[in-house]
Amino acid sequence: MTTVSAQIRQTKWVVRRFPLFILLNLIALGLLFLVHIAVGSQYVPLADVLAVLFGQQEDSLAYTIVHDLRLPRALIALAVGAMLGLSGAILQGVTQNPLASPALMGIMPGGILALVIWLYLYGLPPTYLMPPIALGGGLLSGLGVYALSWKGGTTPIRLTLTGVLMAALLNAFSSFLLLIDQQDTATIMRWLIGSLHGRGWSHWEAILPYIVIALPLGLATAGVANVMMLGDGVARGLGMPVELARVALIFAAVALAATSVSVAGNIAFIGLMAPHIARQIVGSDHRRLLLFTTVFGSMLLLLSDIIARALTIEFAGESAIGINNLPVGAVTSMLGALFFLFLLARRGI
Amino acid sequence: MDDTQLQTEDLAVGYGKHLVLPQLDLAINAGELVALVGPNGSGKSTLLKAMARLLRPRRGIVYLDGKSISQYATLEVARRLAILPQSHTSPAGLTVRELVEQGRYPHSGPLRMLTRQDHAAIERALSLTHMVALADRPVDTLSGGERQRAWIALTLAQDTPVLLLDEPTTYLDIGYQMEIMELIASLNSQHNITIVVVLHDLNQAARFARRMVVLNQGRIVADGAPVDILTPEIMARHFRINAAIYHDDVTNTPVFIPYQSVKSSDNGPS
Ligand SMILES: Nc1ncnc2c1ncn2[C@@H]1O[C@H](COP(=O)(O)OP(=O)(O)OP(=O)(O)O)[C@@H](O)[C@H]1O
Ligand SMILES: [Mg+2]
C-alpha cells in the first residue's frame, strides 16, 4: 500500500535527519516570530523589526512599538504555545489517549478557576502573583483527578474520564462566578476564552521563572514517557515505579499548562492539536515528539495570534481597543474545529 | 552442586478473592532451562509475573540470587531479571528499534543518553531475533510473528542473567518457532542465562528443556526430566489426552502423538 510505505519513508527521513528537521522548524519559528511582531494596527517593516531587535534605532517610533508593545506579546505567545504543546504531548502519553489535553483534563480550567475565585474574593491579583495562583489551582485539580482515579492504583482510562469530568465541573463553576461578579466580566471572559491582548513585559517577567523551570522539566520526561507508553506491566518489568512516574508526568504537564493560563487564559486546542499533528510527523518516540511538539506549539500559537490580529484590523479597524480585539483563543478554537473536521473526513467516520 | 538463582517459598498469589496459586515452592538453579507447562488457566502466567515482582504475593517470598525480591531496588531487579509477558500492546508509531531501545532503561535510567554499550546490546538483540531489516518499521505495521520477535528483542536488550518468557513462540510459524527455541537454548548453553519458558507445545518443551515443571490448578503436579513428564498417565491426567509416547533417536528426546481427548467422565487409561 502506497500510503503506508510513504508514511514509513517520511518518518525515516525525519528520524534520520532529526537535528536538521528541528533546525528547519526553528528557522520557520523565527520567521513567524518576526512576522508576528511586524503585523499590527501599524505595520512595521521586517527590516525595522530586525534593527530594533538587534539594538538599533533606540529612540524611534518603531522602537516603541516593537520593543515596548509587541516583543513581550510575541515572546509570551512563543512560550505559551511551547508550554501548551509540551503539556499536551505528556498528557497524551500518560493517558495513552491521543485526544487528551490540558484543557480537557481539567488542568487549565483549574488554573482559571483559581484566578477567578481570587478575583472574586480579593480583586485582581498583582501580575507576579498570577502564575503561582494558577499553578496552585492546576495542581489542586490535577491532584483531584489523580485521587478520584485511585482504586488501589490508577489506570490511563480512569485518569482520562475523571479528567474530563473535572474539566466540565470547574468550567461550570467559573461560568457561575462570572454571573455573580458582573464588574469583572471582561477580565474573566478573556481568561475563559484565552487572549494575549495587552500582554506586556510585566507578564513576561512574571511567567519567565516558570518557563525556565517547567520547559526543561517537561522535556526531561521523554525517557520515562517512552517506557510508560509500553503499558503498566512492561514498564514495571523494566523497573519503572509506574505510579510515581505517572505522578511526575502529570506534575510536569500541570506545571507547564497551569502557569501559562495565568498570562494567556484558557487557549483551546493548542495542547491537543500540536502533539497530535507532531506525532504524525515525527512518530511516537518521546525524545523526538516532545522536542518537536514544543517548537510546533509555539508556531501554532504565533500563527493563530497573527490571524487574530489580522482579523481584528480587517473587521474592527485600526483603532480597535480592548474588548474589540479578537481573542486568540477564538482563532485556536476555529482552527481546532477545522482540524477535527479534517480528521473526521480523512478517516471517513 | 547447583546453586539456586530464583526461588519461591510458600508462595500464594491471587486476584481479588480468587487464589490462583494457593501454595507453591519452586527452585530454579543458575544455568537451568526450565519449561513451565500446564493447561490453560493453570496459573503459569501468574507464577511468572509473581516471580518477576509484577504481582504482589498474598503470602510467601520470591528469592532472587538469595535475597527477597522485594528488598531490591526495582531497577536492580530489572538488571537481573527480564520478563516477556504473554500479551502486550504495541504503541502506534513506535519503530522496532525504538521499542527495543526501551530494554536499556534499567541500565541507562530515566535521564541518561544511550551509551555505546547500550547500542551494542540493542544491535545484538535485533540481530539475534532477525529483526535488523525491520528495525525502522513501526511495530504496529508488522505481522503477529514479527511483532512477537520485536518484543523478544526488547527482552534480550535488557541483557539479564535471568529470563522469564511467557509463550514466546505464540504467533510464530514453525520455522521461527524452531529458531526462537534454538535461540533460547543457545542463550542458555552459550551465555549461561537462566531461563524459565512457558510453552504449550510439549514436544518442543521436551526437546529443548532438560527440566519440565507441570502446573495444574495452581499446583506443581510434576517436575522432572522430559522422560519423566511425557508419560501416558501425566498426559491423560493433566492434559486430558490419550497419547502414545515414542523415543526420537535423532534428538534423543521423548515425543508424543495425541490420539484423542479424554472425556471428562473418563479417567484415562488405567
Ligand atoms: N487479571 C486477572 N484478574 C482475575 N483473574 C485472573 C487474572 N489473570 C488471570 N486470572 C485467572 O487466574 C487463573 C490463572 O491464569 P493464568 O493467566 O496464570 O493462566 P495460564 O496458565 O497462564 O493460562 P494460559 O495457558 O491460558 O496462558 C485463571 O483462572 C484466570 O482466569
Ligand atoms: Mg498464560
Tab-separated table of C-alpha atoms in Angstrom, chain A residues 4 8 11-12 15 96 220-224 226-227 229-241 279 282-288, chain B residues 52-54 74-75 78 81 83 85 88-89 91-95 98-99 101-106 110-111 114 136-138 141 151 154 158:
chain	number	residue	atom	x	y	z
A	4	VAL	CA	1.786	3.075	4.419
A	8	ILE	CA	7.258	4.901	6.668
A	11	THR	CA	9.130	9.008	9.216
A	12	LYS	CA	12.535	7.682	8.300
A	15	VAL	CA	14.154	10.367	12.108
A	96	GLN	CA	-2.472	6.733	26.323
A	220	ALA	CA	13.355	15.633	30.550
A	221	THR	CA	10.369	13.295	30.964
A	222	ALA	CA	10.970	11.787	27.498
A	223	GLY	CA	12.758	8.653	28.721
A	224	VAL	CA	10.144	7.873	31.362
A	226	ASN	CA	8.697	6.218	26.435
A	227	VAL	CA	8.744	3.339	28.904
A	229	MET	CA	3.919	4.003	26.698
A	230	LEU	CA	4.541	0.233	26.676
A	231	GLY	CA	1.857	-0.368	29.297
A	232	ASP	CA	1.998	-0.776	33.075
A	233	GLY	CA	3.088	-4.420	33.110
A	234	VAL	CA	6.042	-3.986	30.782
A	235	ALA	CA	7.042	-0.704	32.414
A	236	ARG	CA	7.066	-2.372	35.824
A	237	GLY	CA	9.135	-5.206	34.400
A	238	LEU	CA	11.689	-2.657	33.206
A	239	GLY	CA	11.998	-1.334	36.742
A	240	MET	CA	9.728	1.684	36.401
A	241	PRO	CA	7.811	2.687	39.543
A	279	ARG	CA	3.074	12.522	16.288
A	282	VAL	CA	7.972	12.523	13.881
A	283	GLY	CA	6.449	9.333	15.341
A	284	SER	CA	5.820	8.332	18.938
A	285	ASP	CA	9.329	8.279	20.399
A	286	HIS	CA	9.070	10.966	23.078
A	287	ARG	CA	12.686	12.057	22.680
A	288	ARG	CA	11.683	13.495	19.317
B	52	ALA	CA	9.118	-11.008	38.329
B	53	ARG	CA	7.515	-8.937	41.174
B	54	LEU	CA	4.741	-7.781	38.796
B	74	THR	CA	13.148	-2.173	41.273
B	75	LEU	CA	15.767	-1.086	38.686
B	78	ALA	CA	15.276	-5.283	36.071
B	81	LEU	CA	15.721	-10.461	35.507
B	83	ILE	CA	10.161	-10.904	31.658
B	85	PRO	CA	4.654	-11.010	29.173
B	88	HIS	CA	1.411	-6.717	25.220
B	89	THR	CA	0.139	-3.781	23.201
B	91	PRO	CA	2.078	1.660	20.812
B	92	ALA	CA	1.193	3.223	17.466
B	93	GLY	CA	4.020	4.884	15.575
B	94	LEU	CA	6.913	3.384	17.536
B	95	THR	CA	9.558	1.675	15.400
B	98	GLU	CA	12.731	2.433	19.412
B	99	LEU	CA	10.804	-0.371	21.112
B	101	GLU	CA	15.823	0.619	22.988
B	102	GLN	CA	13.417	0.677	25.933
B	103	GLY	CA	15.009	-2.562	27.098
B	104	ARG	CA	18.029	-0.476	28.104
B	105	TYR	CA	16.019	1.589	30.577
B	106	PRO	CA	17.177	-0.422	33.625
B	110	PRO	CA	15.397	7.964	33.303
B	111	LEU	CA	17.761	10.763	32.257
B	114	LEU	CA	22.217	5.662	25.450
B	136	ASP	CA	12.890	1.030	11.198
B	137	ARG	CA	9.356	-0.214	10.633
B	138	PRO	CA	6.613	0.922	13.036
B	141	THR	CA	2.547	-2.318	10.956
B	151	TRP	CA	9.123	-7.942	21.836
B	154	LEU	CA	13.212	-5.906	23.767
B	158	GLN	CA	17.738	-5.911	28.772
